[in-house]
Each structure stands twice: as structure tokens, then as C-alpha cells.
Coordinates of C-alpha atoms in Angstrom, one line a residue:
M1 CA 53.3 196.5 107.6
A2 CA 54.9 192.8 107.4
E3 CA 57.0 193.7 110.7
H4 CA 54.6 195.0 112.4
L5 CA 51.7 192.0 111.1
F6 CA 54.8 188.7 112.5
S7 CA 56.0 191.4 115.3
E8 CA 52.4 190.0 117.4
F9 CA 53.5 186.5 117.0
P10 CA 57.0 186.2 119.8
P11 CA 59.3 184.2 118.6
V12 CA 59.9 180.6 119.7
S13 CA 62.6 179.3 120.7
T14 CA 63.7 175.6 119.9
R15 CA 64.4 175.0 123.7
Q16 CA 60.8 175.9 123.5
W17 CA 60.1 173.4 121.2
E18 CA 61.7 170.7 122.3
A19 CA 60.7 171.7 126.2
V20 CA 56.8 171.2 125.1
I21 CA 58.4 167.4 122.0
E22 CA 59.4 166.4 125.9
K23 CA 56.7 167.2 128.4
D24 CA 54.5 165.0 125.2
L25 CA 56.8 162.5 125.1
K26 CA 55.9 161.9 129.1
G27 CA 60.0 161.3 129.4
G28 CA 60.1 159.0 126.5
D29 CA 63.9 159.6 124.5
Y30 CA 63.3 163.0 122.0
T31 CA 66.0 161.0 119.7
K32 CA 64.8 157.4 119.7
K33 CA 61.3 158.2 118.6
L34 CA 61.3 161.0 116.7
V35 CA 64.8 160.7 115.1
W36 CA 65.6 158.1 112.7
K37 CA 68.7 157.2 110.5
T38 CA 68.5 156.7 107.1
L39 CA 70.7 154.1 105.2
E40 CA 72.7 156.5 104.9
G41 CA 73.8 157.2 108.5
I42 CA 72.1 160.8 108.4
A43 CA 70.0 161.4 110.9
L44 CA 66.2 162.9 110.4
R45 CA 64.4 165.0 112.7
P46 CA 61.1 165.7 113.3
Y47 CA 62.0 169.8 111.8
Y48 CA 64.0 171.9 111.2
R49 CA 63.7 175.3 111.3
Q50 CA 65.9 178.2 110.6
E51 CA 69.0 177.9 112.6
D52 CA 69.8 174.9 110.5
L53 CA 71.2 177.1 107.7
Q54 CA 74.2 178.4 108.9
E55 CA 76.3 176.1 107.6
V56 CA 74.5 176.2 104.5
K57 CA 77.0 178.0 101.9
Y58 CA 75.2 178.4 98.8
L59 CA 71.8 179.6 99.8
N60 CA 71.9 183.4 98.5
T61 CA 72.7 181.6 94.4
K62 CA 69.9 181.9 91.8
P63 CA 69.2 179.0 89.7
G64 CA 71.7 178.7 87.0
D65 CA 74.5 180.0 89.0
F66 CA 77.8 178.2 90.2
P67 CA 77.8 176.0 92.2
F68 CA 73.9 175.3 90.5
V69 CA 72.6 173.5 93.5
R70 CA 69.5 175.4 92.3
G71 CA 69.8 174.4 88.7
T72 CA 71.8 174.7 86.0
K73 CA 69.8 176.4 83.7
E74 CA 67.6 179.7 84.6
H75 CA 63.7 177.9 83.8
N76 CA 63.2 174.2 85.0
H77 CA 62.3 172.2 81.5
W78 CA 63.3 169.4 81.7
L79 CA 63.0 166.8 78.4
I80 CA 59.9 163.9 78.4
H81 CA 63.0 160.7 77.4
Q82 CA 61.2 157.1 76.1
G83 CA 64.3 154.7 75.6
Y84 CA 63.2 152.3 72.5
C85 CA 65.1 148.7 71.9
T86 CA 66.8 147.6 68.4
H87 CA 67.5 143.8 68.9
E88 CA 63.7 144.1 66.6
G89 CA 65.8 145.7 63.9
Y90 CA 67.3 149.5 63.0
R91 CA 63.9 150.0 61.1
E92 CA 60.9 148.9 63.7
A93 CA 62.7 151.2 66.5
N94 CA 62.5 153.9 64.2
R95 CA 58.4 153.4 63.5
Q96 CA 58.3 153.1 67.5
A97 CA 60.4 156.2 67.6
L98 CA 58.4 158.4 65.6
E99 CA 55.7 157.3 67.1
G100 CA 56.8 158.3 70.2
I101 CA 58.3 161.6 69.4
S102 CA 54.5 162.4 67.9
K103 CA 53.1 161.6 71.3
G104 CA 54.8 163.8 73.4
V105 CA 58.4 162.0 73.9
E106 CA 61.4 164.7 73.3
S107 CA 63.9 162.3 73.6
V108 CA 65.1 159.4 72.1
G109 CA 67.3 156.8 73.5
F110 CA 68.0 153.5 71.8
C111 CA 68.8 150.7 73.9
I112 CA 71.2 149.1 70.9
D113 CA 73.1 145.3 70.2
G114 CA 75.8 146.1 71.7
S115 CA 77.7 142.6 69.5
K116 CA 78.0 144.0 66.1
A117 CA 78.7 147.1 64.9
C118 CA 76.7 150.5 63.1
T119 CA 76.8 150.8 59.7
Q120 CA 75.6 154.0 57.2
T121 CA 73.2 152.3 56.9
D122 CA 72.5 151.4 59.5
M123 CA 72.1 154.8 61.1
T124 CA 70.0 156.2 58.6
L125 CA 67.9 153.7 59.1
L126 CA 67.5 154.0 62.6
L127 CA 67.4 157.7 62.7
K128 CA 65.1 158.7 59.6
G129 CA 62.8 161.1 60.3
I130 CA 64.1 162.6 63.2
D131 CA 64.9 166.3 63.5
L132 CA 67.5 165.9 65.4
N133 CA 67.5 169.8 66.4
K134 CA 65.2 169.3 67.9
T135 CA 64.7 165.6 69.7
P136 CA 68.1 164.6 71.4
I137 CA 69.3 161.3 70.7
H138 CA 71.3 158.7 73.5
F139 CA 72.7 155.6 72.9
E140 CA 73.0 153.0 75.3
E141 CA 74.7 150.2 76.6
C142 CA 77.3 150.7 74.0
A143 CA 79.9 147.5 74.3
C144 CA 83.3 148.9 74.1
S145 CA 84.1 147.1 70.3
T146 CA 81.1 149.2 68.6
A147 CA 80.3 152.3 70.4
L148 CA 83.1 154.2 68.4
S149 CA 81.5 152.5 65.9
Y150 CA 78.1 153.9 66.4
I151 CA 79.9 157.1 67.6
Q152 CA 81.4 157.7 63.8
S153 CA 78.3 157.0 62.2
F154 CA 75.6 159.6 64.0
T155 CA 78.4 161.8 62.6
A156 CA 78.1 161.6 59.6
Y157 CA 74.8 160.8 59.0
V158 CA 74.3 164.4 61.4
K159 CA 77.2 165.8 58.0
Q160 CA 75.2 164.3 55.4
Q161 CA 71.7 165.9 57.4
N162 CA 72.5 169.1 57.4
A163 CA 71.9 169.6 60.7
D164 CA 73.2 172.4 63.0
P165 CA 75.8 171.2 65.2
I166 CA 75.3 174.1 67.7
L167 CA 71.2 172.4 68.7
V168 CA 72.6 168.5 67.7
R169 CA 72.5 167.2 71.6
A170 CA 73.4 163.2 71.3
S171 CA 75.2 160.7 74.4
F172 CA 76.9 157.5 74.1
D173 CA 76.7 154.5 77.0
V174 CA 80.7 154.5 76.9
H175 CA 82.4 152.9 79.7
D176 CA 85.8 151.7 78.1
F177 CA 89.1 154.4 78.7
S178 CA 90.6 152.6 75.9
I179 CA 88.6 154.7 73.3
L180 CA 86.9 157.3 75.2
K181 CA 90.3 159.5 73.7
D182 CA 88.9 158.5 70.1
G183 CA 85.2 158.9 71.1
V184 CA 85.6 162.4 71.6
A185 CA 88.0 162.8 69.1
A186 CA 85.5 161.9 66.5
V187 CA 83.1 164.2 67.9
Q188 CA 85.1 167.1 67.6
G189 CA 82.7 170.5 66.1
F190 CA 79.7 169.0 67.6
P191 CA 79.5 170.6 71.0
H192 CA 76.8 169.0 72.2
I193 CA 77.7 165.1 72.2
R194 CA 78.5 163.7 75.1
V195 CA 80.7 160.5 74.2
A196 CA 81.1 159.0 78.7
S197 CA 78.0 158.2 80.2
V198 CA 78.3 157.5 84.3
D199 CA 75.9 155.0 84.5
A200 CA 74.6 155.6 88.7
Y201 CA 72.2 154.0 88.2
A202 CA 73.5 150.6 88.0
L203 CA 74.8 151.1 91.3
H204 CA 71.5 151.7 92.8
A205 CA 69.9 148.7 91.2
A206 CA 72.3 146.5 92.7
G207 CA 71.1 148.1 95.8
A208 CA 73.4 150.8 96.3
T209 CA 71.6 153.8 99.1
I210 CA 71.4 157.5 97.8
V211 CA 74.7 158.4 99.6
Q212 CA 77.1 155.8 97.2
E213 CA 74.7 155.9 94.4
L214 CA 76.1 159.9 94.7
A215 CA 80.1 160.0 95.8
F216 CA 80.9 156.4 93.3
G217 CA 78.8 158.1 90.4
L218 CA 81.4 161.0 91.2
A219 CA 84.0 158.6 91.5
I220 CA 83.5 157.3 88.6
G221 CA 83.5 160.6 86.8
S222 CA 86.4 161.7 88.7
D223 CA 88.0 158.8 86.2
Y224 CA 86.9 159.6 82.9
M225 CA 88.6 163.3 83.7
N226 CA 92.0 162.4 84.6
H227 CA 91.8 160.0 81.2
L228 CA 91.6 162.5 79.5
I229 CA 93.4 164.9 80.4
D230 CA 96.0 162.5 81.0
N231 CA 95.6 162.4 76.6
G232 CA 95.9 165.5 76.0
I233 CA 92.3 166.8 76.2
K234 CA 90.9 170.3 78.5
A235 CA 89.6 169.5 80.9
D236 CA 86.2 172.1 80.1
E237 CA 86.1 170.0 77.0
A238 CA 86.4 166.7 78.9
A239 CA 84.2 167.4 81.7
N240 CA 81.9 168.5 79.5
R241 CA 81.4 165.1 77.5
I242 CA 80.1 163.6 80.2
R243 CA 76.6 162.4 81.1
F244 CA 75.4 161.4 84.2
S245 CA 72.3 159.2 84.3
F246 CA 71.3 158.5 88.2
A247 CA 68.8 156.4 89.1
V248 CA 65.3 158.6 90.7
G249 CA 64.1 155.8 94.5
S250 CA 60.7 156.1 96.4
N251 CA 62.2 157.9 99.4
Y252 CA 61.1 161.9 97.9
F253 CA 63.1 164.6 99.4
M254 CA 66.3 162.5 100.0
E255 CA 65.8 162.5 96.1
V256 CA 65.6 165.8 96.0
A257 CA 68.4 166.7 97.9
K258 CA 70.9 164.1 96.1
F259 CA 70.4 165.6 92.8
R260 CA 70.7 168.7 94.3
A261 CA 74.1 168.0 96.0
G262 CA 75.2 166.1 92.9
R263 CA 75.4 169.7 90.7
L264 CA 77.1 171.1 93.9
L265 CA 79.7 168.2 94.6
W266 CA 80.4 168.1 90.5
A267 CA 81.4 171.8 90.4
N268 CA 83.6 171.8 92.8
A269 CA 85.1 169.2 91.5
I270 CA 85.2 170.3 88.2
K271 CA 86.3 173.8 89.1
A272 CA 89.4 172.4 91.0
Y273 CA 90.9 170.6 87.8
G274 CA 91.8 174.2 86.7
T275 CA 88.5 175.4 84.5
T276 CA 86.9 178.3 84.6
D277 CA 84.1 178.0 82.0
E278 CA 81.2 177.6 84.0
N279 CA 79.6 175.3 81.8
A280 CA 81.7 172.1 82.0
M281 CA 81.0 172.8 85.5
K282 CA 77.3 171.9 85.3
M283 CA 76.5 168.7 85.3
Q284 CA 74.1 167.4 83.1
A285 CA 72.2 165.1 84.9
H286 CA 69.2 161.8 83.6
A287 CA 66.6 160.8 85.3
I288 CA 65.5 157.1 85.6
T289 CA 63.0 155.8 88.2
S290 CA 63.7 153.3 90.2
P291 CA 64.0 149.6 88.8
W292 CA 64.8 147.9 91.7
N293 CA 61.1 148.9 93.0
Q294 CA 59.0 147.8 90.3
T295 CA 57.5 144.7 91.5
I296 CA 56.0 141.9 89.8
Y297 CA 53.4 140.8 91.4
D298 CA 50.0 144.1 91.5
P299 CA 52.5 145.7 88.7
Y300 CA 50.0 148.6 88.6
V301 CA 51.4 150.0 91.5
N302 CA 54.8 150.5 89.6
M303 CA 52.6 153.5 87.9
L304 CA 52.3 155.3 91.1
R305 CA 56.1 154.3 92.1
G306 CA 57.5 155.9 88.3
T307 CA 55.2 159.2 89.2
T308 CA 56.3 160.4 93.1
E309 CA 59.4 159.3 91.7
A310 CA 59.3 161.4 88.4
M311 CA 58.4 164.0 91.0
S312 CA 61.8 164.0 93.5
A313 CA 63.3 164.6 90.0
A314 CA 61.1 167.3 88.4
I315 CA 61.9 169.2 92.0
A316 CA 65.5 168.8 91.7
G317 CA 65.8 170.6 87.8
V318 CA 67.1 167.2 86.4
D319 CA 68.4 167.7 82.3
S320 CA 65.6 164.4 81.5
I321 CA 63.6 161.8 83.4
E322 CA 63.2 158.5 82.0
V323 CA 59.6 157.0 83.4
L324 CA 60.2 153.1 83.6
P325 CA 56.5 151.0 82.0
F326 CA 55.5 150.2 84.4
D327 CA 55.3 146.4 83.5
Y328 CA 59.6 146.7 82.9
A329 CA 60.5 144.4 84.8
F330 CA 58.9 141.3 83.1
H331 CA 57.2 142.9 79.7
D332 CA 59.1 144.3 77.1
P333 CA 57.3 147.4 77.7
S334 CA 53.9 147.2 75.5
V335 CA 51.9 150.1 73.7
F336 CA 49.9 150.5 77.4
S337 CA 52.3 151.0 78.7
N338 CA 54.7 153.6 77.5
R339 CA 51.7 155.4 76.9
I340 CA 51.8 155.9 80.7
A341 CA 54.7 156.5 81.3
R342 CA 54.7 158.9 78.8
N343 CA 51.7 160.2 79.7
T344 CA 53.0 160.9 83.4
Q345 CA 55.5 163.9 82.4
I346 CA 53.7 165.5 80.5
I347 CA 50.3 165.3 83.4
L348 CA 54.2 166.9 85.8
K349 CA 54.3 169.3 82.9
E350 CA 51.3 170.2 81.4
E351 CA 48.1 170.0 84.3
A352 CA 50.6 169.9 87.2
H353 CA 52.9 172.9 86.2
F354 CA 56.0 171.3 87.5
D355 CA 57.8 172.6 84.7
E356 CA 57.0 176.2 85.2
V357 CA 58.4 176.6 89.4
V358 CA 62.4 176.7 89.2
D359 CA 63.6 174.6 92.7
P360 CA 60.9 174.4 94.9
A361 CA 62.3 173.3 97.2
A362 CA 64.6 176.4 97.5
G363 CA 64.6 177.8 101.2
S364 CA 62.3 175.1 103.2
Y365 CA 64.5 174.2 106.1
Y366 CA 64.4 170.0 105.9
I367 CA 65.7 170.0 101.7
E368 CA 68.8 172.9 102.8
T369 CA 69.1 171.2 105.9
L370 CA 69.6 167.6 103.7
T371 CA 71.2 168.6 100.0
Q372 CA 74.2 169.8 102.4
S373 CA 73.9 166.9 104.5
I374 CA 74.3 164.3 101.4
A375 CA 76.3 166.4 100.2
D376 CA 78.2 166.8 103.0
H377 CA 78.7 162.6 103.4
A378 CA 79.2 161.9 99.1
W379 CA 82.4 164.4 100.4
K380 CA 83.6 161.9 102.1
L381 CA 83.2 158.8 100.4
F382 CA 84.1 160.2 97.0
K383 CA 88.0 161.3 99.1
E384 CA 87.8 157.9 100.8
V385 CA 87.7 156.3 97.2
E386 CA 89.8 159.4 95.5
D387 CA 92.4 158.0 98.4
K388 CA 92.0 154.5 96.7
G389 CA 93.2 155.3 93.9
G390 CA 90.1 156.6 92.5
Y391 CA 87.3 154.2 91.3
T392 CA 88.6 151.8 88.8
A393 CA 90.9 151.1 91.8
A394 CA 88.5 150.8 94.5
F395 CA 86.4 148.7 92.3
R396 CA 89.3 146.3 91.5
E397 CA 90.6 145.7 95.8
G398 CA 86.2 145.4 96.0
F399 CA 85.4 148.0 98.0
I400 CA 82.8 149.8 96.2
Q401 CA 81.1 145.7 95.7
A402 CA 81.9 145.7 99.4
Q403 CA 80.8 148.5 100.5
I404 CA 76.6 148.4 98.2
K405 CA 76.8 144.8 98.8
A406 CA 76.3 145.4 102.9
T407 CA 74.1 147.9 102.0
A408 CA 72.0 145.6 99.9
Q409 CA 72.0 143.3 102.7
K410 CA 69.9 145.8 105.2
R411 CA 68.0 146.5 102.1
D412 CA 66.6 142.8 102.3
A413 CA 66.4 142.7 105.4
N414 CA 64.5 145.4 105.4
I415 CA 61.8 144.3 103.5
A416 CA 62.2 140.7 105.3
T417 CA 60.7 141.9 108.1
R418 CA 58.2 144.1 106.4
R419 CA 60.3 147.9 108.1
D420 CA 60.3 148.8 104.6
I421 CA 57.4 147.7 102.7
L422 CA 56.9 147.2 98.6
L423 CA 53.1 147.7 99.0
G424 CA 51.8 144.2 96.9
T425 CA 54.1 142.5 97.8
N426 CA 54.9 142.4 101.2
Q427 CA 52.6 143.7 102.2
F428 CA 48.5 144.5 101.0
P429 CA 49.1 141.6 98.5
N430 CA 45.9 141.6 95.4
F431 CA 44.7 137.4 97.4
V432 CA 43.6 136.3 93.8
E433 CA 46.1 137.1 91.4
K434 CA 48.2 135.1 89.4
A435 CA 51.9 135.8 87.8
D436 CA 51.9 137.4 84.2
T437 CA 52.4 135.1 81.6
A438 CA 54.8 137.1 80.7
V439 CA 56.5 135.8 83.2
T440 CA 59.3 133.7 84.3
P441 CA 61.7 131.7 87.6
E442 CA 64.7 133.5 86.4
M443 CA 62.3 136.8 86.9
V444 CA 61.5 136.9 90.2
T445 CA 64.8 134.4 91.3
P446 CA 67.2 137.2 92.9
P447 CA 71.2 137.2 91.6
A448 CA 73.5 134.8 92.7
A449 CA 76.3 136.2 95.3
T450 CA 79.0 137.0 92.9
E451 CA 82.0 139.3 93.7
G452 CA 80.9 142.1 90.9
M453 CA 77.0 144.2 91.1
A454 CA 74.1 143.1 90.2
P455 CA 71.2 144.0 89.6
Y456 CA 68.5 143.2 91.5
R457 CA 64.3 144.0 92.7
G458 CA 64.0 144.7 96.4
A459 CA 60.5 142.6 96.1
Q460 CA 62.4 139.2 94.0
A461 CA 62.4 137.2 97.3
F462 CA 59.2 137.9 98.5
E463 CA 57.9 136.6 94.7
T464 CA 60.4 134.1 94.6
L465 CA 58.1 132.4 97.2
R466 CA 54.1 133.7 95.9
Y467 CA 55.8 132.3 92.5
A468 CA 57.1 128.5 94.2
T469 CA 53.5 128.5 95.9
E470 CA 51.8 129.4 91.8
K471 CA 53.3 127.0 90.5
S472 CA 53.1 124.3 92.8
G473 CA 49.8 122.8 91.6
K474 CA 49.1 123.1 95.3
T475 CA 46.5 125.5 97.2
P476 CA 47.2 125.9 100.8
K477 CA 44.4 126.6 103.2
A478 CA 45.4 129.3 106.1
F479 CA 42.2 129.6 107.9
M480 CA 41.3 132.4 110.2
L481 CA 40.0 130.8 113.8
T482 CA 38.6 134.0 115.0
F483 CA 36.7 133.9 119.0
G484 CA 36.7 136.2 122.1
N485 CA 37.4 140.2 121.9
L486 CA 35.5 141.0 118.4
A487 CA 38.0 144.0 118.4
L488 CA 41.5 142.4 118.6
C489 CA 40.4 139.1 116.8
R490 CA 39.8 140.7 113.9
A491 CA 42.3 143.4 113.5
R492 CA 44.6 139.5 114.0
A493 CA 43.2 138.6 111.5
Q494 CA 43.9 141.5 109.3
F495 CA 47.0 140.8 110.2
A496 CA 47.6 136.7 109.2
C497 CA 45.8 137.3 106.1
N498 CA 48.0 139.6 104.9
F499 CA 50.8 138.3 105.8
F500 CA 49.9 134.4 105.0
A501 CA 48.1 135.8 101.0
V502 CA 51.9 137.3 100.6
A503 CA 52.8 133.7 99.9
G504 CA 50.2 133.2 97.4
F505 CA 48.3 131.1 100.5
E506 CA 44.7 131.5 100.5
V507 CA 43.2 133.1 103.5
L508 CA 39.7 132.3 105.0
D509 CA 38.5 135.2 106.4
N510 CA 36.1 135.1 109.7
N511 CA 34.2 137.9 111.7
R512 CA 34.2 135.9 114.8
F513 CA 32.6 132.7 115.5
A514 CA 31.2 132.2 119.4
T515 CA 33.2 129.0 120.3
I516 CA 35.7 128.2 120.0
E517 CA 34.2 124.7 119.5
E518 CA 31.9 126.6 116.3
G519 CA 35.8 127.5 114.7
V520 CA 37.6 124.4 114.8
T521 CA 34.5 122.7 113.3
A522 CA 34.3 125.2 110.1
A523 CA 38.2 125.0 109.9
Q524 CA 38.2 121.0 110.0
T525 CA 34.9 121.4 106.6
A526 CA 37.2 123.5 105.3
K527 CA 40.2 121.3 105.9
A528 CA 43.4 124.3 106.5
E529 CA 46.6 123.7 106.6
I530 CA 46.5 126.3 108.1
I531 CA 44.7 126.9 111.7
V532 CA 45.4 130.8 112.8
A533 CA 44.0 131.2 116.4
C534 CA 42.4 135.7 116.3
A535 CA 42.0 136.9 119.5
A536 CA 43.2 138.6 122.6
D537 CA 46.3 137.6 124.4
D538 CA 44.7 137.4 127.4
E539 CA 42.4 134.6 125.5
Y540 CA 45.0 132.7 125.3
A541 CA 46.2 131.2 127.5
A542 CA 42.8 129.0 128.8
A543 CA 42.0 128.8 124.7
F544 CA 45.2 126.9 123.3
P545 CA 44.6 123.7 125.4
K546 CA 41.3 123.1 124.1
I547 CA 41.4 123.9 120.0
A548 CA 45.1 122.2 120.5
E549 CA 42.6 119.1 121.8
L550 CA 39.7 119.3 118.9
L551 CA 42.3 119.7 116.1
G552 CA 44.2 116.8 117.2
S553 CA 46.7 115.9 114.4
Q554 CA 44.9 118.1 111.6
G555 CA 46.9 121.3 110.3
I556 CA 49.5 123.2 111.5
L557 CA 48.3 125.7 114.9
V558 CA 49.6 129.1 114.5
V559 CA 48.9 131.9 116.6
A560 CA 48.3 135.4 116.1
G561 CA 50.4 137.3 117.8
D562 CA 53.4 137.3 120.7
P563 CA 51.2 137.1 123.9
E564 CA 52.3 136.8 127.2
C565 CA 51.9 133.4 127.7
R566 CA 53.7 132.2 125.4
A567 CA 56.0 130.2 126.9
E568 CA 52.9 128.8 128.7
L569 CA 51.4 128.1 125.3
E570 CA 55.1 127.2 123.3
A571 CA 55.9 124.3 126.9
Q572 CA 52.2 123.2 125.9
G573 CA 54.0 122.5 122.1
I574 CA 53.2 125.6 120.7
T575 CA 55.8 126.3 118.9
H576 CA 54.1 128.8 115.8
F577 CA 53.9 132.6 116.3
I578 CA 53.7 135.7 113.9
S579 CA 53.4 139.2 114.5
V580 CA 54.7 142.4 113.7
K581 CA 58.2 140.9 114.8
S582 CA 58.5 137.9 113.0
N583 CA 61.0 137.9 109.7
V584 CA 57.8 137.7 106.9
L585 CA 60.6 136.1 104.6
E586 CA 61.9 133.5 106.4
T587 CA 58.7 133.1 108.7
L588 CA 57.1 132.0 105.1
K589 CA 59.6 129.9 103.8
Q590 CA 59.2 127.3 106.7
Y591 CA 55.9 127.5 106.4
Q592 CA 56.0 126.5 102.9
T593 CA 58.1 124.2 103.1
A594 CA 56.4 121.7 105.4
L595 CA 53.7 122.6 103.0
G596 CA 55.9 120.6 100.8
I597 CA 56.5 123.3 98.6

């Protein structure tokens, strides 16, 4: 029946599709108009076909089968993870964790004070009432000098509680090679405790691309493997003690493909060590929604970002997901923000049923091709790091930092020019919003350039602008002087309002003035520091001499657009222009300087 049905539709070749596209483009360059390149250097086409999958080798595998592209398990159940800080004491962190567990948390992370060792009494306070056979525990930010005390106190507590070592799951953020061997030795008999954490999300937080995060994360894991093997630990034992934590960003489909590619590469890397234990080849992947994407202004948008990011991770089949609270960038998580973060995942499970389907992206020409492309690019970069002696050697050489710094600069430039949009920050801001009272200058200030890799947020440069205006005690007014063609003057006024509101300026919009004189009089009455002329290109040449004459020395006169008569206007002393070609960040900095901010 199916064959008969499809025989009604003769196959269409790629060449036929391309011919139609070329016709629709009317001679335009297909590669320039419809193919775009990611920061990773991957060219993405507008459509994909079955023939694109000819080089993909893993297509006939099932979930749970090597090389685990389709997942390390035969189901898509992930753990809802939430973190709690111990800076208010172990007892308070325990209370918050128990409350979270009672409301849907399935995996608990404790952000610990690494400056002091953990005693048996501390561990008892921290874990009291938590069923370790049901709830995995993760200890985050273990300092090198104290990590071993946490491992030892934890294992002693487990034995004291008679918890089942086959069920107990825990992991520690141990990064120091000097104690890795001791850490692994301390958890013998506990097969599900991971000691070495590959915190690849920290690379993302410094501005890395998806390929860099994956390649450098694999390189860190490889360094751990080599160190443990060199110290007499078998490859399968070493691999079973490593856990990966990745960020999950807003590039929806590429993030799905990243995790699939990561499992593929790690499985093959571990196999190359000679292990035959398939469990050792399975990457344990934890996903954290992107701190780099979060914004301080319009922070409720962070809820939406966290939702789409969590969706990518869930579709990709990760083991656990942590949705960062929407106020994470400027606030200790509140009861409300923690609840929203939890419920984001609960909705994905209980209402959207994302856990009911294993690897729903399987067979998608786009996702499968993207998975292979990311794997190829990441493997190439990984081998480049390995040729330099591994991650540690490449880091000491400065290679890792240079690669990520170059990417971060590209990201920053894209945000400054609005090629990349951060809603509510560099585009469509909330005009009347003020920063939360918890926000400090340090929170909005990007870190100074260093030789290392400092975490930052993409929004910080724009937030610095707006925060400076807000705290200056001044309220600069940008007045829209609209005239002429109704459609164009309104479109340009809306563009200009968003442009100046990004810096926290008060914008005074107007539908359209009947005459230029009426508009100038209104601008003078409003005592506006910036007057933005909004009209059609062909109306500017005749209008500007009159506008300039009527305004005299009042305010800064700005042209909305990049008209053909620009050179003529510049000859008349008109030097301020804003358009889609503008570097919004640098332009607004110049206006702030001119206004004494």
C-alpha cells in the first residue's frame, strides 16, 4: 500500500530543487543568500535530503547501542537537578534540598565552601533525611585541598546509613591530578560514584563555541584518563569515574546535535584505550542552561531561554538537567525562581511528555547531518589539542585561551551590531525598567582581559551602558521628529526608540507632525537632548537645512537611516546617523560621552 501511494509522487532530484531555488532568487547567489555559517565554521543549508546521510555511519543503531549517538539508555528519563549553596550552613542547605526534593527535584547539587574540609558531622547535617538510594548527590566547586575530605566523609556516611552501594550515585568536582588517584581509591566498592568532573560548561561561560566546548571538554576527559591509567587504574575503571557537565545554549538544533556528537566521540575515544566494557564507553552527561545567555535587564525572559535550552538537552537524551533560576545572574535564587526552574522541567516531563520518546531527532536529515558535522569539527580540534600534548599542555601554552578569546570577541561584535539578539538588552528593551536593587556595578561589568578564561555574560557590555545612565542622575531624552511619508517615518521612529532605549534614555515617540516647524517646536518644548529625524530618504535633503536652522544649538540632531544623500548632509555639518549597519554599542557609548554620562 505504501509503495503504491508513493509511486504517485515521482522523485525530485536535488538538481531540480536547486533549479527552482535559483529561479526564485532571480540570479542571486544561493550560497550567500540561503547558506549561513555558524561561529563553528559549519555551513548550514536551507534544506537537507536523504542523500546527505550517506556518510553517516551510525544510523542503524538503537538507543543504548554503541556508539551511543541515540543515547546511553533505552529510555529518555533524565533527572531534574537543582543546586543549593552551603554558605548559610549545612543545615540550611539540607533544608532547601529536602524542600526541593518534596517538590520534584530528583538530583541534588551542593555548592560547597572549598576553603574548609568536610567532617563526618558536617556531612551528616548536609545529607540528613535524603534517601541516597533514590536521590543522586553532586558536590560542586570542590577545592583541591578539601575535595578528598568530602569524598571520604561521604563514603563513610553511606556506610553508616547502610545505603546500597549499587544504587548510590554521587559525583565530585575534582580537578586536581594530585588527588585523583586517591579519590578513585576512596570510592572503591561504590560503582556509581564519579570523582573527576569535566566542567565543559565553564568553557561555554567564557565564550567558547559548541565545537570548542565539546573538543576541549573531551581533551580534559582524555587528560584525566591518561593520568589515572598512568597511576595504575584500568581504563574502564577510570572512564566510569568521569562525569561531563556541559552548558546548553540557545542554538536549539545545534545543542541537540552537540550532545549526540559528544557521546559518539567519547565512546570511540574510550574504546581506543582498549576497554571492552560498554558501560565505560557511555558518557554521563549533565546539562546546565546557559549562564552566558542570561540578562539582568528584563530578567523574566531568562525563563524562556531556560525553557528552550532545557528542551534541547531533553531531546538530546542527557542524564540530568539543571535549569538555572531566572535571577541567577544577580540574586541568590528565591523560592519563586527555584520553583519556576524546577517546574520548567516538570512541565517538559509531565505535560509535554519529552521523556516518553527516545531520541526524537533520529532520522532528521538536518539533525543527523549536523551531528556528524559537529563531531568531525570537534574531533579535528581535539586531535590538534592532543598533538600539543593534551589539554593541560595546550592550556599552559595559551592555545585554549587564544581560541576561546577569539570566539568571544566575535560573539561580542555580533551582539554589539545586533547580528545576534539578546531580547530586552540590545533589542526591544523595556523602556521604563530599572535594574533590580540587588544589582551592583560589578555584576554588569565584563571581566578585564586576562591571560586565563573568565566567565562572563554576553549582555554585560550593554548592561553597563544602561546601568551607567540609570545611576548618572540624568534622564536624557531622545525625541522622534517624525514627518513626511507615514509608513517610513513610523518604522524609523520605532527603530530609533528601541535604539536609544537600549542605553536607558527616555524616548519620546510621535505619530507624525504635520510640519517640520511643529515637530521642532515640540522637541524644544520637551527640552530633548537628542532629536532624531524620521522620514523617507528622499525627504531628508530638503528638510535638514530647515530643521538645523530652527533647532539652532539645541541638542544633537540625528538622522534615522543611511540615506543616499548622506554625503550632502555631512557637508552641511550633519554627522550623526543611526541605521541597521550601526555598531549599536559603540554608537551609544559616544552619545553617553557627549551627554556627560
